[in-house]
Structure formats: C-alpha cells, structure tokens
Amino acid sequence: MTKSIWPALALALAALGPAACGDDASVVPAGPAVAATNARLMLPAVAGNPGAVYFDVANGSDRNMVIRAVSVAGASNAMMHTADMQEMSQVMVPPGETVKFEDGKQHVMAVDLADTVKAGGKAEVTVTFVGGDEVKAQADVHAAGDR
C-alpha cells in the first residue's frame, strides 16, 4: 500500500505560506497606542562605566506587549536589569498599563557610551517588542548626580 506524500507536503507548504515569504501576518505594528516617554540617560560618575537609562512604556492597545530589547544610540550595548542588577530578557506591558524603568527599580544599563554622548544632549532609545515592533524616544542626557 503506497501513499503519496504530495497532499501532506502541499498542506505543510500552505501552512508556511506567509511566514516562508517573510510576511508574518501575526506581527501587528505597535502603532500610536504604545509609546515610550519620559526618557532620560544618566551618565556614569566614572568615565567608562555604564550609564543608566530610565523611561516609561504605556500600552494603550488591547493586547499584551512584551519588551524583548532596548538599544541606546551611542552605546555599544544595552541591558535591562532589575533593581538588584539581575538581567531581564523580557518585560511584560499589559493592556492599559504603564511600565516604568526608574532609578532604584528596573532600568537599562547603557554600556560603552561614546564620547559624543554628553550632558545636555539627546540619545535615541529604541524599545523592541516580541514580534519586532519598535517605539523610539529621545532621552535627555544628564550628568551623574543630576535629577
């Protein structure tokens, strides 16, 4: 009894359809309902140490948004941390809520800041969500100890 694999192969390819073409229909743009605001970058007291980045992410959408990465212009790397300096790989932002990255709580460490990042300037912060959506904010750059 010989069965053709063609029907099964056709079904498998049909299921891959949009994803195989790079057009993932499950990705919904964050849109204006999700925003990063109140962004600020605190420079380190000692040159060469990481800076700290704080901001708020408001989710005005009707679905969970999960932050998977943050990048900071002028930094070679950025990492989300808890208050006790444990690295976080994701942060959930439930619908209708605002998650704050703030001093003494969860924050982003900006590593290897360029000499061009100076107090009084701006640094672009990009928040990337699971699925690839992004929101950007212009962070005010502050000297160490400024509030």
Short mmCIF file of N, CA and C in Angstrom, two decimals:
data_model
loop_
_atom_site.label_atom_id
_atom_site.label_comp_id
_atom_site.label_asym_id
_atom_site.label_seq_id
_atom_site.Cartn_x
_atom_site.Cartn_y
_atom_site.Cartn_z
N MET A 1 0.83 -1.15 0.00
CA MET A 1 0.00 0.00 0.00
C MET A 1 0.90 1.24 0.00
N THR A 2 0.90 1.96 -1.10
CA THR A 2 1.74 3.13 -1.26
C THR A 2 0.89 4.39 -1.18
N LYS A 3 1.31 5.31 -0.33
CA LYS A 3 0.59 6.57 -0.21
C LYS A 3 1.48 7.69 -0.72
N SER A 4 0.88 8.60 -1.40
CA SER A 4 1.62 9.76 -1.90
C SER A 4 1.86 10.75 -0.76
N ILE A 5 3.04 11.34 -0.76
CA ILE A 5 3.34 12.36 0.26
C ILE A 5 2.92 13.74 -0.23
N TRP A 6 2.50 13.86 -1.47
CA TRP A 6 2.17 15.18 -2.04
C TRP A 6 1.07 15.92 -1.27
N PRO A 7 -0.03 15.26 -0.90
CA PRO A 7 -1.04 16.01 -0.15
C PRO A 7 -0.50 16.56 1.18
N ALA A 8 0.28 15.78 1.88
CA ALA A 8 0.84 16.23 3.15
C ALA A 8 1.84 17.36 2.93
N LEU A 9 2.67 17.26 1.89
CA LEU A 9 3.64 18.29 1.57
C LEU A 9 2.93 19.59 1.18
N ALA A 10 1.88 19.50 0.39
CA ALA A 10 1.13 20.68 -0.02
C ALA A 10 0.51 21.36 1.20
N LEU A 11 -0.02 20.58 2.12
CA LEU A 11 -0.62 21.14 3.33
C LEU A 11 0.44 21.84 4.19
N ALA A 12 1.60 21.24 4.32
CA ALA A 12 2.68 21.83 5.10
C ALA A 12 3.15 23.13 4.48
N LEU A 13 3.30 23.17 3.17
CA LEU A 13 3.73 24.40 2.50
C LEU A 13 2.67 25.49 2.60
N ALA A 14 1.42 25.12 2.52
CA ALA A 14 0.35 26.10 2.66
C ALA A 14 0.36 26.72 4.05
N ALA A 15 0.65 25.92 5.06
CA ALA A 15 0.70 26.42 6.43
C ALA A 15 1.86 27.38 6.62
N LEU A 16 2.95 27.17 5.89
CA LEU A 16 4.11 28.04 5.98
C LEU A 16 3.93 29.31 5.17
N GLY A 17 3.08 29.30 4.22
CA GLY A 17 2.85 30.38 3.26
C GLY A 17 3.41 31.74 3.63
N PRO A 18 2.69 32.55 4.41
CA PRO A 18 3.16 33.90 4.68
C PRO A 18 4.49 33.94 5.41
N ALA A 19 4.71 33.05 6.36
CA ALA A 19 5.97 33.07 7.11
C ALA A 19 7.14 32.75 6.22
N ALA A 20 6.97 31.84 5.28
CA ALA A 20 8.06 31.46 4.40
C ALA A 20 8.45 32.62 3.49
N CYS A 21 7.53 33.52 3.24
CA CYS A 21 7.80 34.66 2.37
C CYS A 21 8.26 35.88 3.15
N GLY A 22 8.42 35.75 4.45
CA GLY A 22 8.86 36.86 5.27
C GLY A 22 7.74 37.83 5.61
N ASP A 23 6.50 37.48 5.36
CA ASP A 23 5.36 38.33 5.65
C ASP A 23 4.55 37.69 6.77
N ASP A 24 5.01 37.87 8.00
CA ASP A 24 4.37 37.22 9.14
C ASP A 24 3.10 37.98 9.51
N ALA A 25 1.97 37.42 9.20
CA ALA A 25 0.68 38.07 9.43
C ALA A 25 0.38 38.21 10.92
N SER A 26 1.10 37.53 11.80
CA SER A 26 0.84 37.63 13.23
C SER A 26 1.49 38.86 13.85
N VAL A 27 2.36 39.55 13.11
CA VAL A 27 3.02 40.74 13.64
C VAL A 27 2.10 41.93 13.41
N VAL A 28 1.70 42.57 14.50
CA VAL A 28 0.85 43.74 14.43
C VAL A 28 1.68 44.94 14.88
N PRO A 29 1.77 45.99 14.06
CA PRO A 29 2.57 47.15 14.47
C PRO A 29 2.09 47.72 15.79
N ALA A 30 3.02 48.20 16.61
CA ALA A 30 2.67 48.78 17.90
C ALA A 30 1.74 49.97 17.73
N GLY A 31 1.98 50.76 16.70
CA GLY A 31 1.11 51.90 16.40
C GLY A 31 1.15 52.95 17.49
N PRO A 32 0.29 53.96 17.36
CA PRO A 32 0.31 55.07 18.31
C PRO A 32 -0.21 54.70 19.70
N ALA A 33 -0.81 53.53 19.84
CA ALA A 33 -1.35 53.12 21.14
C ALA A 33 -0.26 52.74 22.13
N VAL A 34 0.96 52.50 21.65
CA VAL A 34 2.08 52.14 22.53
C VAL A 34 3.14 53.22 22.40
N ALA A 35 3.60 53.75 23.53
CA ALA A 35 4.57 54.85 23.48
C ALA A 35 5.62 54.73 24.57
N ALA A 36 6.81 55.18 24.24
CA ALA A 36 7.88 55.31 25.23
C ALA A 36 8.05 56.81 25.49
N THR A 37 7.98 57.20 26.75
CA THR A 37 8.05 58.62 27.12
C THR A 37 8.96 58.80 28.33
N ASN A 38 9.20 60.07 28.67
CA ASN A 38 9.93 60.41 29.89
C ASN A 38 11.33 59.78 29.91
N ALA A 39 11.96 59.69 28.75
CA ALA A 39 13.26 59.01 28.65
C ALA A 39 14.40 59.92 29.09
N ARG A 40 15.29 59.34 29.87
CA ARG A 40 16.48 60.06 30.31
C ARG A 40 17.64 59.10 30.49
N LEU A 41 18.82 59.57 30.15
CA LEU A 41 20.06 58.80 30.26
C LEU A 41 20.93 59.51 31.27
N MET A 42 21.29 58.79 32.32
CA MET A 42 22.17 59.33 33.35
C MET A 42 23.59 58.85 33.06
N LEU A 43 24.48 59.80 32.83
CA LEU A 43 25.87 59.45 32.55
C LEU A 43 26.54 58.90 33.81
N PRO A 44 27.53 58.05 33.64
CA PRO A 44 28.22 57.49 34.82
C PRO A 44 29.12 58.54 35.49
N ALA A 45 29.32 58.39 36.79
CA ALA A 45 30.21 59.29 37.52
C ALA A 45 31.66 59.08 37.11
N VAL A 46 31.97 57.84 36.71
CA VAL A 46 33.32 57.50 36.29
C VAL A 46 33.27 57.11 34.81
N ALA A 47 34.02 57.85 33.99
CA ALA A 47 34.05 57.56 32.56
C ALA A 47 34.41 56.10 32.32
N GLY A 48 33.72 55.48 31.38
CA GLY A 48 33.98 54.07 31.08
C GLY A 48 32.99 53.13 31.74
N ASN A 49 32.34 53.59 32.82
CA ASN A 49 31.30 52.79 33.45
C ASN A 49 30.01 52.94 32.65
N PRO A 50 29.06 52.02 32.84
CA PRO A 50 27.77 52.15 32.12
C PRO A 50 26.94 53.32 32.63
N GLY A 51 26.13 53.85 31.74
CA GLY A 51 25.12 54.84 32.12
C GLY A 51 23.83 54.11 32.43
N ALA A 52 22.88 54.81 33.03
CA ALA A 52 21.58 54.22 33.35
C ALA A 52 20.50 54.95 32.56
N VAL A 53 19.57 54.18 31.99
CA VAL A 53 18.50 54.74 31.18
C VAL A 53 17.17 54.43 31.85
N TYR A 54 16.34 55.47 31.94
CA TYR A 54 15.02 55.35 32.54
C TYR A 54 13.99 55.88 31.56
N PHE A 55 12.81 55.30 31.55
CA PHE A 55 11.72 55.72 30.66
C PHE A 55 10.46 55.00 31.08
N ASP A 56 9.34 55.42 30.48
CA ASP A 56 8.05 54.78 30.72
C ASP A 56 7.55 54.20 29.41
N VAL A 57 6.91 53.04 29.45
CA VAL A 57 6.26 52.46 28.28
C VAL A 57 4.78 52.30 28.61
N ALA A 58 3.94 53.04 27.88
CA ALA A 58 2.49 52.98 28.07
C ALA A 58 1.88 52.14 26.96
N ASN A 59 1.06 51.18 27.36
CA ASN A 59 0.40 50.29 26.41
C ASN A 59 -1.08 50.63 26.36
N GLY A 60 -1.47 51.40 25.35
CA GLY A 60 -2.86 51.76 25.17
C GLY A 60 -3.59 50.81 24.24
N SER A 61 -2.94 49.71 23.87
CA SER A 61 -3.55 48.74 22.98
C SER A 61 -4.40 47.75 23.79
N ASP A 62 -5.01 46.81 23.09
CA ASP A 62 -5.84 45.81 23.75
C ASP A 62 -5.15 44.46 23.88
N ARG A 63 -3.82 44.46 23.74
CA ARG A 63 -3.08 43.20 23.85
C ARG A 63 -1.81 43.41 24.66
N ASN A 64 -1.29 42.32 25.21
CA ASN A 64 -0.02 42.39 25.92
C ASN A 64 1.08 42.77 24.96
N MET A 65 1.98 43.62 25.42
CA MET A 65 3.19 43.94 24.68
C MET A 65 4.35 43.46 25.55
N VAL A 66 5.31 42.79 24.96
CA VAL A 66 6.43 42.25 25.71
C VAL A 66 7.72 42.86 25.17
N ILE A 67 8.39 43.64 26.01
CA ILE A 67 9.66 44.24 25.63
C ILE A 67 10.70 43.14 25.63
N ARG A 68 11.44 43.02 24.52
CA ARG A 68 12.49 42.00 24.46
C ARG A 68 13.88 42.59 24.38
N ALA A 69 13.96 43.89 24.05
CA ALA A 69 15.28 44.53 23.97
C ALA A 69 15.12 46.04 23.99
N VAL A 70 16.18 46.70 24.42
CA VAL A 70 16.27 48.15 24.38
C VAL A 70 17.65 48.49 23.82
N SER A 71 17.71 49.43 22.91
CA SER A 71 19.01 49.90 22.42
C SER A 71 19.09 51.40 22.63
N VAL A 72 20.32 51.89 22.78
CA VAL A 72 20.55 53.30 23.05
C VAL A 72 21.61 53.79 22.07
N ALA A 73 21.25 54.83 21.32
CA ALA A 73 22.22 55.41 20.37
C ALA A 73 23.43 55.92 21.15
N GLY A 74 24.61 55.56 20.68
CA GLY A 74 25.83 55.97 21.35
C GLY A 74 26.35 54.96 22.35
N ALA A 75 25.63 53.86 22.54
CA ALA A 75 26.08 52.78 23.44
C ALA A 75 26.33 51.53 22.61
N SER A 76 27.37 50.79 22.93
CA SER A 76 27.66 49.57 22.17
C SER A 76 26.70 48.44 22.55
N ASN A 77 26.09 48.55 23.74
CA ASN A 77 25.18 47.51 24.22
C ASN A 77 24.27 48.13 25.27
N ALA A 78 23.08 47.56 25.42
CA ALA A 78 22.16 47.99 26.47
C ALA A 78 21.48 46.75 27.02
N MET A 79 21.33 46.71 28.35
CA MET A 79 20.75 45.55 29.00
C MET A 79 19.70 45.99 30.02
N MET A 80 18.56 45.31 30.00
CA MET A 80 17.52 45.57 31.00
C MET A 80 17.89 44.83 32.28
N HIS A 81 17.78 45.53 33.41
CA HIS A 81 18.13 44.96 34.71
C HIS A 81 17.02 45.21 35.72
N THR A 82 16.93 44.32 36.69
CA THR A 82 16.07 44.53 37.85
C THR A 82 16.80 45.46 38.82
N ALA A 83 16.14 45.85 39.90
CA ALA A 83 16.75 46.72 40.90
C ALA A 83 18.01 46.09 41.50
N ASP A 84 18.03 44.76 41.61
CA ASP A 84 19.20 44.09 42.19
C ASP A 84 20.19 43.62 41.12
N MET A 85 20.14 44.27 39.95
CA MET A 85 21.11 44.08 38.86
C MET A 85 21.05 42.72 38.18
N GLN A 86 19.91 42.04 38.26
CA GLN A 86 19.72 40.80 37.51
C GLN A 86 19.25 41.17 36.11
N GLU A 87 19.88 40.60 35.09
CA GLU A 87 19.49 40.91 33.72
C GLU A 87 18.11 40.31 33.42
N MET A 88 17.29 41.09 32.72
CA MET A 88 15.95 40.65 32.32
C MET A 88 15.94 40.44 30.81
N SER A 89 15.35 39.33 30.37
CA SER A 89 15.27 39.08 28.93
C SER A 89 13.98 39.62 28.33
N GLN A 90 12.94 39.81 29.15
CA GLN A 90 11.66 40.33 28.68
C GLN A 90 10.96 41.07 29.81
N VAL A 91 10.13 42.04 29.40
CA VAL A 91 9.31 42.77 30.36
C VAL A 91 7.91 42.89 29.77
N MET A 92 6.91 42.40 30.49
CA MET A 92 5.51 42.44 30.05
C MET A 92 4.92 43.82 30.32
N VAL A 93 4.21 44.36 29.32
CA VAL A 93 3.44 45.59 29.49
C VAL A 93 1.98 45.25 29.17
N PRO A 94 1.17 44.99 30.19
CA PRO A 94 -0.23 44.59 29.96
C PRO A 94 -1.04 45.72 29.31
N PRO A 95 -2.14 45.37 28.65
CA PRO A 95 -3.01 46.38 28.03
C PRO A 95 -3.49 47.40 29.04
N GLY A 96 -3.44 48.67 28.65
CA GLY A 96 -3.93 49.74 29.51
C GLY A 96 -3.01 50.12 30.65
N GLU A 97 -1.81 49.55 30.70
CA GLU A 97 -0.90 49.83 31.81
C GLU A 97 0.37 50.52 31.32
N THR A 98 1.09 51.10 32.27
CA THR A 98 2.38 51.74 32.00
C THR A 98 3.43 51.06 32.86
N VAL A 99 4.52 50.67 32.24
CA VAL A 99 5.66 50.09 32.96
C VAL A 99 6.74 51.16 33.01
N LYS A 100 7.28 51.37 34.20
CA LYS A 100 8.30 52.40 34.39
C LYS A 100 9.66 51.76 34.64
N PHE A 101 10.64 52.25 33.92
CA PHE A 101 12.04 51.94 34.20
C PHE A 101 12.53 53.17 34.95
N GLU A 102 12.89 52.99 36.23
CA GLU A 102 13.20 54.15 37.05
C GLU A 102 14.32 53.86 38.04
N ASP A 103 14.89 54.94 38.55
CA ASP A 103 16.00 54.85 39.49
C ASP A 103 15.61 54.00 40.69
N GLY A 104 16.45 53.04 41.04
CA GLY A 104 16.20 52.17 42.18
C GLY A 104 15.29 51.01 41.87
N LYS A 105 14.83 50.91 40.63
CA LYS A 105 13.95 49.81 40.23
C LYS A 105 14.49 49.24 38.92
N GLN A 106 13.62 48.68 38.09
CA GLN A 106 14.12 48.16 36.81
C GLN A 106 14.63 49.33 35.97
N HIS A 107 15.70 49.07 35.22
CA HIS A 107 16.37 50.11 34.46
C HIS A 107 17.13 49.47 33.31
N VAL A 108 17.73 50.30 32.47
CA VAL A 108 18.55 49.81 31.37
C VAL A 108 19.96 50.34 31.58
N MET A 109 20.94 49.45 31.46
CA MET A 109 22.34 49.85 31.55
C MET A 109 22.86 50.07 30.12
N ALA A 110 23.41 51.25 29.87
CA ALA A 110 23.98 51.60 28.56
C ALA A 110 25.49 51.46 28.66
N VAL A 111 26.04 50.49 27.95
CA VAL A 111 27.45 50.12 28.07
C VAL A 111 28.29 50.76 26.97
N ASP A 112 29.52 51.12 27.32
CA ASP A 112 30.48 51.70 26.37
C ASP A 112 29.90 52.90 25.65
N LEU A 113 29.54 53.91 26.42
CA LEU A 113 28.99 55.12 25.82
C LEU A 113 30.05 55.88 25.03
N ALA A 114 29.67 56.35 23.88
CA ALA A 114 30.58 57.12 23.02
C ALA A 114 30.86 58.47 23.66
N ASP A 115 32.01 59.06 23.33
CA ASP A 115 32.38 60.38 23.84
C ASP A 115 31.42 61.45 23.36
N THR A 116 30.67 61.16 22.32
CA THR A 116 29.72 62.13 21.76
C THR A 116 28.44 62.23 22.59
N VAL A 117 28.22 61.31 23.49
CA VAL A 117 27.04 61.35 24.37
C VAL A 117 27.40 62.23 25.56
N LYS A 118 26.82 63.45 25.57
CA LYS A 118 27.20 64.43 26.58
C LYS A 118 25.98 65.00 27.29
N ALA A 119 26.19 65.41 28.53
CA ALA A 119 25.11 66.04 29.30
C ALA A 119 24.57 67.23 28.53
N GLY A 120 23.25 67.36 28.56
CA GLY A 120 22.59 68.44 27.84
C GLY A 120 22.15 68.03 26.44
N GLY A 121 22.62 66.88 25.98
CA GLY A 121 22.27 66.40 24.65
C GLY A 121 21.10 65.43 24.69
N LYS A 122 20.94 64.72 23.60
CA LYS A 122 19.87 63.72 23.46
C LYS A 122 20.49 62.41 22.98
N ALA A 123 19.82 61.31 23.31
CA ALA A 123 20.21 59.99 22.83
C ALA A 123 18.93 59.23 22.50
N GLU A 124 18.86 58.67 21.31
CA GLU A 124 17.67 57.93 20.93
C GLU A 124 17.63 56.57 21.61
N VAL A 125 16.49 56.26 22.21
CA VAL A 125 16.26 54.97 22.86
C VAL A 125 15.22 54.23 22.02
N THR A 126 15.54 53.00 21.64
CA THR A 126 14.62 52.16 20.87
C THR A 126 14.20 50.98 21.72
N VAL A 127 12.89 50.85 21.90
CA VAL A 127 12.32 49.74 22.66
C VAL A 127 11.75 48.76 21.64
N THR A 128 12.25 47.52 21.66
CA THR A 128 11.82 46.50 20.70
C THR A 128 10.99 45.45 21.44
N PHE A 129 9.84 45.12 20.83
CA PHE A 129 8.91 44.17 21.42
C PHE A 129 9.01 42.82 20.73
N VAL A 130 8.58 41.77 21.42
CA VAL A 130 8.46 40.45 20.81
C VAL A 130 7.58 40.62 19.59
N GLY A 131 8.01 40.09 18.46
CA GLY A 131 7.29 40.26 17.20
C GLY A 131 7.93 41.30 16.31
N GLY A 132 8.85 42.12 16.87
CA GLY A 132 9.59 43.06 16.05
C GLY A 132 9.13 44.50 16.08
N ASP A 133 7.97 44.79 16.69
CA ASP A 133 7.52 46.18 16.78
C ASP A 133 8.53 47.00 17.58
N GLU A 134 8.63 48.28 17.27
CA GLU A 134 9.54 49.18 17.98
C GLU A 134 8.85 50.50 18.27
N VAL A 135 9.24 51.12 19.36
CA VAL A 135 8.91 52.51 19.63
C VAL A 135 10.21 53.20 20.01
N LYS A 136 10.29 54.49 19.70
CA LYS A 136 11.50 55.25 19.97
C LYS A 136 11.18 56.45 20.84
N ALA A 137 12.17 56.87 21.61
CA ALA A 137 12.05 58.07 22.44
C ALA A 137 13.40 58.78 22.44
N GLN A 138 13.36 60.09 22.53
CA GLN A 138 14.58 60.88 22.66
C GLN A 138 14.85 61.08 24.14
N ALA A 139 15.95 60.51 24.61
CA ALA A 139 16.31 60.62 26.02
C ALA A 139 17.13 61.88 26.26
N ASP A 140 16.77 62.64 27.28
CA ASP A 140 17.60 63.76 27.71
C ASP A 140 18.80 63.17 28.42
N VAL A 141 20.00 63.66 28.10
CA VAL A 141 21.23 63.15 28.71
C VAL A 141 21.60 64.05 29.88
N HIS A 142 21.77 63.44 31.07
CA HIS A 142 22.08 64.17 32.29
C HIS A 142 23.44 63.74 32.83
N ALA A 143 24.13 64.67 33.48
CA ALA A 143 25.39 64.35 34.15
C ALA A 143 25.08 63.50 35.38
N ALA A 144 26.08 62.76 35.82
CA ALA A 144 25.92 61.94 37.02
C ALA A 144 25.50 62.84 38.19
N GLY A 145 24.52 62.38 38.94
CA GLY A 145 24.05 63.13 40.10
C GLY A 145 22.93 64.11 39.82
N ASP A 146 22.69 64.45 38.54
CA ASP A 146 21.56 65.33 38.21
C ASP A 146 20.26 64.58 38.43
N ARG A 147 19.20 65.28 38.73
CA ARG A 147 17.88 64.65 38.88
C ARG A 147 16.97 65.14 37.83
#
